[in-house]
Coordinates of C-alpha atoms in Angstrom, one line a residue:
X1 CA -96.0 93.7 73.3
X2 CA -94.3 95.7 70.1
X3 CA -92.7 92.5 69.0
X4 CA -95.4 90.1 69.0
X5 CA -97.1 88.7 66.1
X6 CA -100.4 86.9 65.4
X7 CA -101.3 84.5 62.4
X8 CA -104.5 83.1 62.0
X9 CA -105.3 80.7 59.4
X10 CA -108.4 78.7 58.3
X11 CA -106.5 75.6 60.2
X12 CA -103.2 75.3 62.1
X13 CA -101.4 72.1 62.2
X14 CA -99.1 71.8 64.7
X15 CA -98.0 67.9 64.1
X16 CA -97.8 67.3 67.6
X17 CA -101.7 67.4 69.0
X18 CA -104.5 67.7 66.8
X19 CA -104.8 70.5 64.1
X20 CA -107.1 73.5 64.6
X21 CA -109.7 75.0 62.9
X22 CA -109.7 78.5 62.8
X23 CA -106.5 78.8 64.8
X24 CA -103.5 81.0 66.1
X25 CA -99.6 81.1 66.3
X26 CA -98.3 83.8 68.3
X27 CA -94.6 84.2 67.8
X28 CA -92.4 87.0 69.6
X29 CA -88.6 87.2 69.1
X30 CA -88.5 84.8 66.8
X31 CA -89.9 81.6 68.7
X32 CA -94.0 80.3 68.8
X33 CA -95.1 82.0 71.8
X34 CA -99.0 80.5 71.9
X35 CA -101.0 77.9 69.9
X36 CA -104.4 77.4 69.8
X37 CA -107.9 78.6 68.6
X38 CA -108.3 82.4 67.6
X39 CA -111.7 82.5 70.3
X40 CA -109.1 80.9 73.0
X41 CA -106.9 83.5 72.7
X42 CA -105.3 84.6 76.2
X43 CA -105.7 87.8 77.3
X44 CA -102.5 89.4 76.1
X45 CA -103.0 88.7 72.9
X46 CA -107.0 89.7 72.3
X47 CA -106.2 94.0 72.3
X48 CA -103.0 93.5 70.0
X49 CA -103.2 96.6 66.7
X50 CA -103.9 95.3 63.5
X51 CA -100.2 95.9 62.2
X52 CA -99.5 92.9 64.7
X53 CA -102.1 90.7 63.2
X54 CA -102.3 88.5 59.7
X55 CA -105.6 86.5 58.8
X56 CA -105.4 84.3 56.3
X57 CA -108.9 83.1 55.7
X58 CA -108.3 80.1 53.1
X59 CA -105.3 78.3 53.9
X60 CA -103.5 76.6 56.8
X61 CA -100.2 77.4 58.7
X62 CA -97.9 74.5 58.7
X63 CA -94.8 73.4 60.6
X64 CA -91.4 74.3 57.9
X65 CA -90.6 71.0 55.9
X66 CA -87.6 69.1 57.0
X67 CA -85.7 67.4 53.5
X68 CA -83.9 65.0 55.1
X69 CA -81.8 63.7 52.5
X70 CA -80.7 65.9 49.5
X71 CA -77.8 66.5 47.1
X72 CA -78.6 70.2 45.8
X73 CA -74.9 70.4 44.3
X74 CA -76.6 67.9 41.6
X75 CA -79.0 71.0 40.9
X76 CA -77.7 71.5 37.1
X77 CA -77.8 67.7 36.4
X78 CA -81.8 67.8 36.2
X79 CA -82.6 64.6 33.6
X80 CA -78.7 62.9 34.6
X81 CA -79.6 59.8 32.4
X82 CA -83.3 59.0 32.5
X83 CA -84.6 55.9 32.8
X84 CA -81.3 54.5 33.7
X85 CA -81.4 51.5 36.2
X86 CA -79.5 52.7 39.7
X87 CA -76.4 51.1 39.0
X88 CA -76.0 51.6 35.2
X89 CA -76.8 55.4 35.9
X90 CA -74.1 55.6 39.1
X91 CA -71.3 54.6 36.4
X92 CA -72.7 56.2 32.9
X93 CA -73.8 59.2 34.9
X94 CA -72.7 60.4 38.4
X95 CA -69.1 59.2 38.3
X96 CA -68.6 60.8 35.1
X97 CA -69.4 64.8 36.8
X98 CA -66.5 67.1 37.0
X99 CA -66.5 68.9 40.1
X100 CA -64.1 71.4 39.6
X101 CA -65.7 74.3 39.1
X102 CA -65.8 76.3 42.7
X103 CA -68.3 78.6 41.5
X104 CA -70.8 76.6 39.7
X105 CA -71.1 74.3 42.5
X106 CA -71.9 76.8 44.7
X107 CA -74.5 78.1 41.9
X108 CA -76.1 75.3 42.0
X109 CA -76.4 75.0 46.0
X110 CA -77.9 78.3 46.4
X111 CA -80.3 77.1 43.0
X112 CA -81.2 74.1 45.0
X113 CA -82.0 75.7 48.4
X114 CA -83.9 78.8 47.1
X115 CA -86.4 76.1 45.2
X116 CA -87.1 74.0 48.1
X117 CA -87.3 77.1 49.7
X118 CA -90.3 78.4 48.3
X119 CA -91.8 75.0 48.3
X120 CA -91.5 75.2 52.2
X121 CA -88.3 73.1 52.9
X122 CA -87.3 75.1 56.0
X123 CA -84.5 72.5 57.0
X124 CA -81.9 70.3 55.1
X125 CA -79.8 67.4 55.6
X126 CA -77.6 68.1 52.9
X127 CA -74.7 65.2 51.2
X128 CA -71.5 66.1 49.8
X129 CA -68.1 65.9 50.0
X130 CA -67.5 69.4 49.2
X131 CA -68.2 72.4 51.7
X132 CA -70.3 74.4 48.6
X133 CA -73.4 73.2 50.8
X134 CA -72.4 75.0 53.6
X135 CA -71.3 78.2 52.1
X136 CA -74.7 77.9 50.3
X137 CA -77.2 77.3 53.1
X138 CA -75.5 80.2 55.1
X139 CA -76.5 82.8 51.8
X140 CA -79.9 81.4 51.9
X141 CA -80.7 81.5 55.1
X142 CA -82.1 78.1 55.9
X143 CA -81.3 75.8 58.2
X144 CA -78.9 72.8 57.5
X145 CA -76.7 69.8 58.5
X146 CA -74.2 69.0 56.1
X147 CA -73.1 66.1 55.9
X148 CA -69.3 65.9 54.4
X149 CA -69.2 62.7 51.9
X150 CA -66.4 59.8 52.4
X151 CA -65.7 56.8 50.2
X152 CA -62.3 55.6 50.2
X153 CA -63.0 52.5 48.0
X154 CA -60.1 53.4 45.5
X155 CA -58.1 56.1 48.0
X156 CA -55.1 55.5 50.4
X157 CA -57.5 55.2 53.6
X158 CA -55.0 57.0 55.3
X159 CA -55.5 59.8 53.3
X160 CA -59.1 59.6 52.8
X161 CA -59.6 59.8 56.6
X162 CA -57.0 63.0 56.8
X163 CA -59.4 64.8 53.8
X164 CA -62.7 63.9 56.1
X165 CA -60.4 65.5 59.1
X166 CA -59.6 68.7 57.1
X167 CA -63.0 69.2 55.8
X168 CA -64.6 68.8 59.4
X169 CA -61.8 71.3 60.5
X170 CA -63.0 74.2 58.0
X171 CA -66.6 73.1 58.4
X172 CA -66.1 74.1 62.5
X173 CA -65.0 77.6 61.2
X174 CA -68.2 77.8 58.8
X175 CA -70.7 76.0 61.4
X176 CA -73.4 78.2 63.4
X177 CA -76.3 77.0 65.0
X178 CA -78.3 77.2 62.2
X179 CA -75.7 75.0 59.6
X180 CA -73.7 72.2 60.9
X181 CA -71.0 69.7 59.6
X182 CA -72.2 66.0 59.7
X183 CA -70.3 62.9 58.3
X184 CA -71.5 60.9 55.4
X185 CA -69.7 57.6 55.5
X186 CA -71.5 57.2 51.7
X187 CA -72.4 53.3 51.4
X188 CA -71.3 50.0 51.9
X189 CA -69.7 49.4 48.5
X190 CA -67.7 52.5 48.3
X191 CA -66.6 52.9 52.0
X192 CA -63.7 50.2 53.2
X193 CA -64.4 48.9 56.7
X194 CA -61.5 50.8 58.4
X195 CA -63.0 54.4 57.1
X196 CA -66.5 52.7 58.6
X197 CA -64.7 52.4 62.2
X198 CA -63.0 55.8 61.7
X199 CA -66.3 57.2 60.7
X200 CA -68.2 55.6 63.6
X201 CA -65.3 56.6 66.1
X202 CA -65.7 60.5 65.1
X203 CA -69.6 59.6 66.0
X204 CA -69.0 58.4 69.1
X205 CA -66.8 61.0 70.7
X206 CA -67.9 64.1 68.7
X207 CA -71.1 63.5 68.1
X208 CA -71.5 64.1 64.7
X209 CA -74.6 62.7 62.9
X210 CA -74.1 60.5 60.3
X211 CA -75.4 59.7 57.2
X212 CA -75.5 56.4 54.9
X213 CA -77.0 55.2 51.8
X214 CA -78.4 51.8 52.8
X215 CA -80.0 48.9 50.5
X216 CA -81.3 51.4 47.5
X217 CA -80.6 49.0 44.9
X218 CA -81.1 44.6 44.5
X219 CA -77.9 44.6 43.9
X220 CA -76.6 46.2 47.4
X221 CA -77.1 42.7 49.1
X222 CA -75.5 40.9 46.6
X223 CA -72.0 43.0 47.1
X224 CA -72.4 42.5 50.7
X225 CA -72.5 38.8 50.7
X226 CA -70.6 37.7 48.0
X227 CA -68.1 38.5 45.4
X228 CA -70.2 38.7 42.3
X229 CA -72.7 41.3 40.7
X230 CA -73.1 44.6 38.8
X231 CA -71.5 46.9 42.2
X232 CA -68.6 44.5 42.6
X233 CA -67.8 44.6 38.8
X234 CA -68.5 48.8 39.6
X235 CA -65.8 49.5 42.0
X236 CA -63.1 46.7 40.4
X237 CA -61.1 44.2 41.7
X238 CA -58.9 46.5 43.9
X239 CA -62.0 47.9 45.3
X240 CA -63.5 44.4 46.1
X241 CA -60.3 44.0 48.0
X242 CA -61.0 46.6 49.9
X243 CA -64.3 45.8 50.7
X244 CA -64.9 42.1 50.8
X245 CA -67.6 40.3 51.3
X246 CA -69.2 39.5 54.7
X247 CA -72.0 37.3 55.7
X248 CA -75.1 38.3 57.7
X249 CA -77.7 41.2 57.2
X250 CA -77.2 45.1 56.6
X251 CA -77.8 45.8 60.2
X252 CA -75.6 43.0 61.6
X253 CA -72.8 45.0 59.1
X254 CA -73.6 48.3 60.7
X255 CA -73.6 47.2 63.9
X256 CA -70.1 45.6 63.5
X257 CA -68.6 48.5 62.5
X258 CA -70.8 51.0 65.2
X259 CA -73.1 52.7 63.0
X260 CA -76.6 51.5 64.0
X261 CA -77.4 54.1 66.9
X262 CA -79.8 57.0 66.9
X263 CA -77.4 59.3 65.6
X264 CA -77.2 57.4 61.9
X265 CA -79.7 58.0 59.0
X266 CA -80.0 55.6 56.9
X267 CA -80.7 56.6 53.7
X268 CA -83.7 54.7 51.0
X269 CA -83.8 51.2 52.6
X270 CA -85.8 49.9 50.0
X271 CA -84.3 46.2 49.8
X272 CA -84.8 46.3 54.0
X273 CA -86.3 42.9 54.8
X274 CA -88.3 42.7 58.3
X275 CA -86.2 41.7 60.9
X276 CA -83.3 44.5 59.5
X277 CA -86.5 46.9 60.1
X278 CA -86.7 45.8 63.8
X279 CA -82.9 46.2 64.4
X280 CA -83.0 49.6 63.1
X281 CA -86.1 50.2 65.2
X282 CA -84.5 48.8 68.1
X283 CA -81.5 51.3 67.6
X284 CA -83.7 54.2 66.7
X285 CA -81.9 55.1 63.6
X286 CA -83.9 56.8 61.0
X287 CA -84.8 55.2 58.4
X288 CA -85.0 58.3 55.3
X289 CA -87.6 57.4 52.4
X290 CA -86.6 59.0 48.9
X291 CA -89.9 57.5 46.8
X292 CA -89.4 59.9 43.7
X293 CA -85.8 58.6 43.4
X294 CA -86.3 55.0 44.6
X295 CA -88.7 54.9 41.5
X296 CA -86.8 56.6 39.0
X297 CA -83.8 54.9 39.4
X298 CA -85.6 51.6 39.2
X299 CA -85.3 50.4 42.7
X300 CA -88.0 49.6 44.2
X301 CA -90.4 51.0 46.7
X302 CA -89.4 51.0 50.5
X303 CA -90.9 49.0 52.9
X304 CA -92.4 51.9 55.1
X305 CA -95.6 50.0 55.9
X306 CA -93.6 47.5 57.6
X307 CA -91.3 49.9 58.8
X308 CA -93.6 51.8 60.3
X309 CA -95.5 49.1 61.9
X310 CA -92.2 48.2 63.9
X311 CA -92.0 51.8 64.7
X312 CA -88.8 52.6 62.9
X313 CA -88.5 56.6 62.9
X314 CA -89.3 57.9 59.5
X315 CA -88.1 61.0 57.7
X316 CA -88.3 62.2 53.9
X317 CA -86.4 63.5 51.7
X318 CA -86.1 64.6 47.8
X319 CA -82.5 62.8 47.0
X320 CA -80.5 64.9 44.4
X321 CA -82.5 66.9 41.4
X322 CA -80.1 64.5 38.7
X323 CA -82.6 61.4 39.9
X324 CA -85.3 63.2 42.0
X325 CA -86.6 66.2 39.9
X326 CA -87.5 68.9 42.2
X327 CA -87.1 69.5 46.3
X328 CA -91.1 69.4 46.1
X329 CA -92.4 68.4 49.7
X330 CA -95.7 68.0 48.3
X331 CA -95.0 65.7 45.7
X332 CA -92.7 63.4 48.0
X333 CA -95.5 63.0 51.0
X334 CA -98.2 62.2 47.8
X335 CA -95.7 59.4 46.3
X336 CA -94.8 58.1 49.8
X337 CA -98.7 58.0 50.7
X338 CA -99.8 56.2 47.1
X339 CA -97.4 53.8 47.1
X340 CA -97.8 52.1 50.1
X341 CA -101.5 52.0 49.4
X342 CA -101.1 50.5 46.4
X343 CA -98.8 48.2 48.1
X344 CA -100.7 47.7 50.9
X345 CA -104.6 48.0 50.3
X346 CA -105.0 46.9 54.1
X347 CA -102.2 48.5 55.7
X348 CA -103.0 50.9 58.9
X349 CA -99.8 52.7 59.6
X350 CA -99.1 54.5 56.3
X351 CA -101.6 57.6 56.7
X352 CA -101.7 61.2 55.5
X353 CA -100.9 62.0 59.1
X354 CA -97.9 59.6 59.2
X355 CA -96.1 61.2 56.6
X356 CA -96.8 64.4 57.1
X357 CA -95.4 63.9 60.6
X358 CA -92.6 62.3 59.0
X359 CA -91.9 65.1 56.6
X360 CA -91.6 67.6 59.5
X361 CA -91.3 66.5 62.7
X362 CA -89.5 63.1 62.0
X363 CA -87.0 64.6 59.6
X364 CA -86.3 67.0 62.9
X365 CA -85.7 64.3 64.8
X366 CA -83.3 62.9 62.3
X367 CA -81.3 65.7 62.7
X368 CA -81.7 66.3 66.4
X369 CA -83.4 69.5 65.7
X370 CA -86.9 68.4 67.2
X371 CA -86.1 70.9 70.6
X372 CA -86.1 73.8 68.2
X373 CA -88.2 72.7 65.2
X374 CA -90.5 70.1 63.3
X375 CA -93.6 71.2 64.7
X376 CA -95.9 74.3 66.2
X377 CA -95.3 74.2 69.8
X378 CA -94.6 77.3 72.0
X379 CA -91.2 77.7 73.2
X380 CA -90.1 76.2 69.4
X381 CA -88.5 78.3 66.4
X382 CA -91.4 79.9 64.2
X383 CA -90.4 77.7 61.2
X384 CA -93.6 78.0 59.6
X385 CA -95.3 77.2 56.0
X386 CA -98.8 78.9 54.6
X387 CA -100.2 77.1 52.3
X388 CA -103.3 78.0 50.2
X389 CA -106.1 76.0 50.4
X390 CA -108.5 75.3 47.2
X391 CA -111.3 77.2 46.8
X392 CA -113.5 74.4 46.1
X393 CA -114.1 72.8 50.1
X394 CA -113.0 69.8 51.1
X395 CA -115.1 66.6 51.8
X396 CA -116.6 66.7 55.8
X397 CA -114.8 63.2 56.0
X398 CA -111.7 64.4 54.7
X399 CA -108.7 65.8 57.7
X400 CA -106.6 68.8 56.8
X401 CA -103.4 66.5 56.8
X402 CA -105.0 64.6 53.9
X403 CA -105.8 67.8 52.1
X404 CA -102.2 68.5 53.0
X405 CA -101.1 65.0 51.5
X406 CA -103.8 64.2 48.8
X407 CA -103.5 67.8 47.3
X408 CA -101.2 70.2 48.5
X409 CA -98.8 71.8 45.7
X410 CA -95.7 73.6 45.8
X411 CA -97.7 76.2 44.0
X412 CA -99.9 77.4 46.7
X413 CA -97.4 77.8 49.1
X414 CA -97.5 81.6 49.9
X415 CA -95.4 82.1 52.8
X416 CA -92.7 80.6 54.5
X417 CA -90.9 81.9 57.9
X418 CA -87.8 80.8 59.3
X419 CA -87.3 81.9 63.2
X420 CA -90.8 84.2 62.8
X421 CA -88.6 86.0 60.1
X422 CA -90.7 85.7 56.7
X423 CA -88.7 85.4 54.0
X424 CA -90.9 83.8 50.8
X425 CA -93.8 85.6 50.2
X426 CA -96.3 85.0 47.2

């Protein structure tokens, strides 16, 4: 057994079943071959040399992060108009970037990737509308979906939909199993109804994943329902004829137009009201919690109690550096978790263990990844994180997923392997 490896860590935490003290991850050619406690061992793996074995007595081996939502070509725009409400900083800020520069797009891809990277972020769902993502995610190595950007709200739709149609074309030629073209149809006030159809139709018979910013800001349901308010004055009076007002909820929208189905993340949901949570539970759409940018850009905080308590699927994600900071796993799990306490100082379903889960194996099952990754099962991917544990011991009462939670930093992560191949090492 020349190719087999064993790691045993101070506590393994597999996500799905219950984490192990003093345990094991076998991997051989690239995949978790056993899980479990170092004295239950089988055979074959008890006379291994000591070349084939790392112990890491102070820390714990975790499933790779999943960052389900991210815009790493905003890397350089770290501090993109602090303090700015959502909508003010979409027109003083974002709309006002100039993409053209090839190269320092990609720059800032491979910037973004390589820091999440050694934070633990083995797997991305990544939003543009340029390919840069792509091209990036294949030089560092980690896994990614990508999904390609539409808006159409000022475009010739006809034109809009041939661009998503070339883009998808050259992202086939670039896609491996490892990165893969998605579509982002990119929110309700900047995509007309007929690019939603088009969008849902590509869905439908090609599978792709797709990807929406849903109900970030107050000011989302305002735009869908009438003809007044900050987003309609945003996009203009041609846009507002493109995209007129409708009555009903979010999820009655989405379902008109075929996007509420388990292939859809929906992206923030913070202005979700209760029985929009059951709809998208209903559907099994993802519901993808940004708290670091929902907060910075003045929106809110999510309802993930109340989402969770409906069993809506849950993933995370770190949103762009210009209004989330830093693709920090860590910091994202600890806002999620405080928040929701502070919300909620009787609430049950938003736990350390709930969002870890959701920052690994849910954002896997966002992406339809969950055969291969998200947790530390044999037969899976070894996408695995070490993460140092402090030197001073934790509290009898306390789990290892609320250590995890409560105080794990990007700082102490000192390995991270992607398919048993370990490619950060501190």
């Amino acid at each position: 057994m020349t190719n087999v490896q064993l790691l045993r860590a101070a506590w393994v935490v597999p996500v799905e079943g219950p984490s192990i003290a003093d345990g094991v991850v076998a991997i051989e050619g690239g995949r978790i071959a056993w899980v479990g406690a170092w004295s239950k061992r089988p055979r074959q793996f008890r006379d291994l040399p000591e070349s084939q074995q790392q112990h890491y007595d102070n820390a714990a081996l975790l499933p790779g992060f999943v960052n389900a939502h991210s815009h790493v070509v905003f890397h350089y725009q770290r501090g993109l108009k602090d303090g700015t409400p959502m909508v003010d900083w979409l027109q003083q800020g974002v709309v006002r970037l100039d993409w053209s520069d090839s190269a320092r797009n990609y720059a800032a891809c491979v910037a973004g990737f390589r820091e999440g990277l050694r934070a633990g972020f083995t797997t991305w769902g990544d939003n543009h509308f340029l390919l840069a993502p792509m091209q990036a995610a294949h030089e560092t190595g980690i896994r990614a979906t990508c999904f390609l950007e539409i808006f159409g709200v000022m475009g010739e739709l006809e034109r809009e939909a041939a661009s998503l149609q070339r883009r998808l074309d050259e992202a086939a030629s670039m896609s491996t199993d490892k990165v893969r073209a998605a579509i982002s149809p990119h929110a309700v006030y900047t995509v007309p109804p007929a690019l939603l159809d088009r969008c849902a139709r590509f869905s439908r018979e090609q599978g792709y994943l797709l990807s929406m910013h849903l109900a970030e800001s107050p000011e989302e349901r305002q735009f869908l329902n009438s003809t007044k308010g900050k987003l309609r004055q945003f996009i203009g009076r041609e846009g507002s004829r493109r995209i007129p007002p409708v009555p009903g909820s979010f999820t009655d929208y989405l379902r008109q137009h075929g996007l509420l189905h388990e292939r859809t993340l929906l992206i923030h949901g913070v202005q979700l009201e209760p029985a929009e949570l059951a709809q998208i539970a209903k559907h099994r759409a993802t519901l993808v919690h940004c708290p670091v940018s929902n907060a910075r850009l003045r929106c809110g905080i999510a309802p993930i109690e109340a989402a969770l308590k409906v069993k809506v699927p849950l993933a995370l994600g770190t949103d762009g550096i210009a209004s989330g900071e830093r693709h920090d796993p860590f910091e994202t799990m600890r806002l999620a978790l405080l928040l929701q306490e502070a919300l909620h100082p009787d609430g049950r379903c938003t736990t350390a263990a709930s969002v870890f889960q959701a920052a690994t194996l849910g954002g896997a099952r966002a992406l339809h990844r969950d055969q291969d990754i998200g947790s530390l099962v044999a037969g899976k991917e070894a996408d695995m994180v070490l993460l140092e544990l402090p030197q001073t011991p934790m509290h009898p009462s306390r789990s290892i997923e609320e250590e995890i939670v409560y105080g794990g930093e990007r700082s102490r992560v000192r390995g991270v392997w992607i398919a048993g191949e370990r490619v950060v090492t501190s």
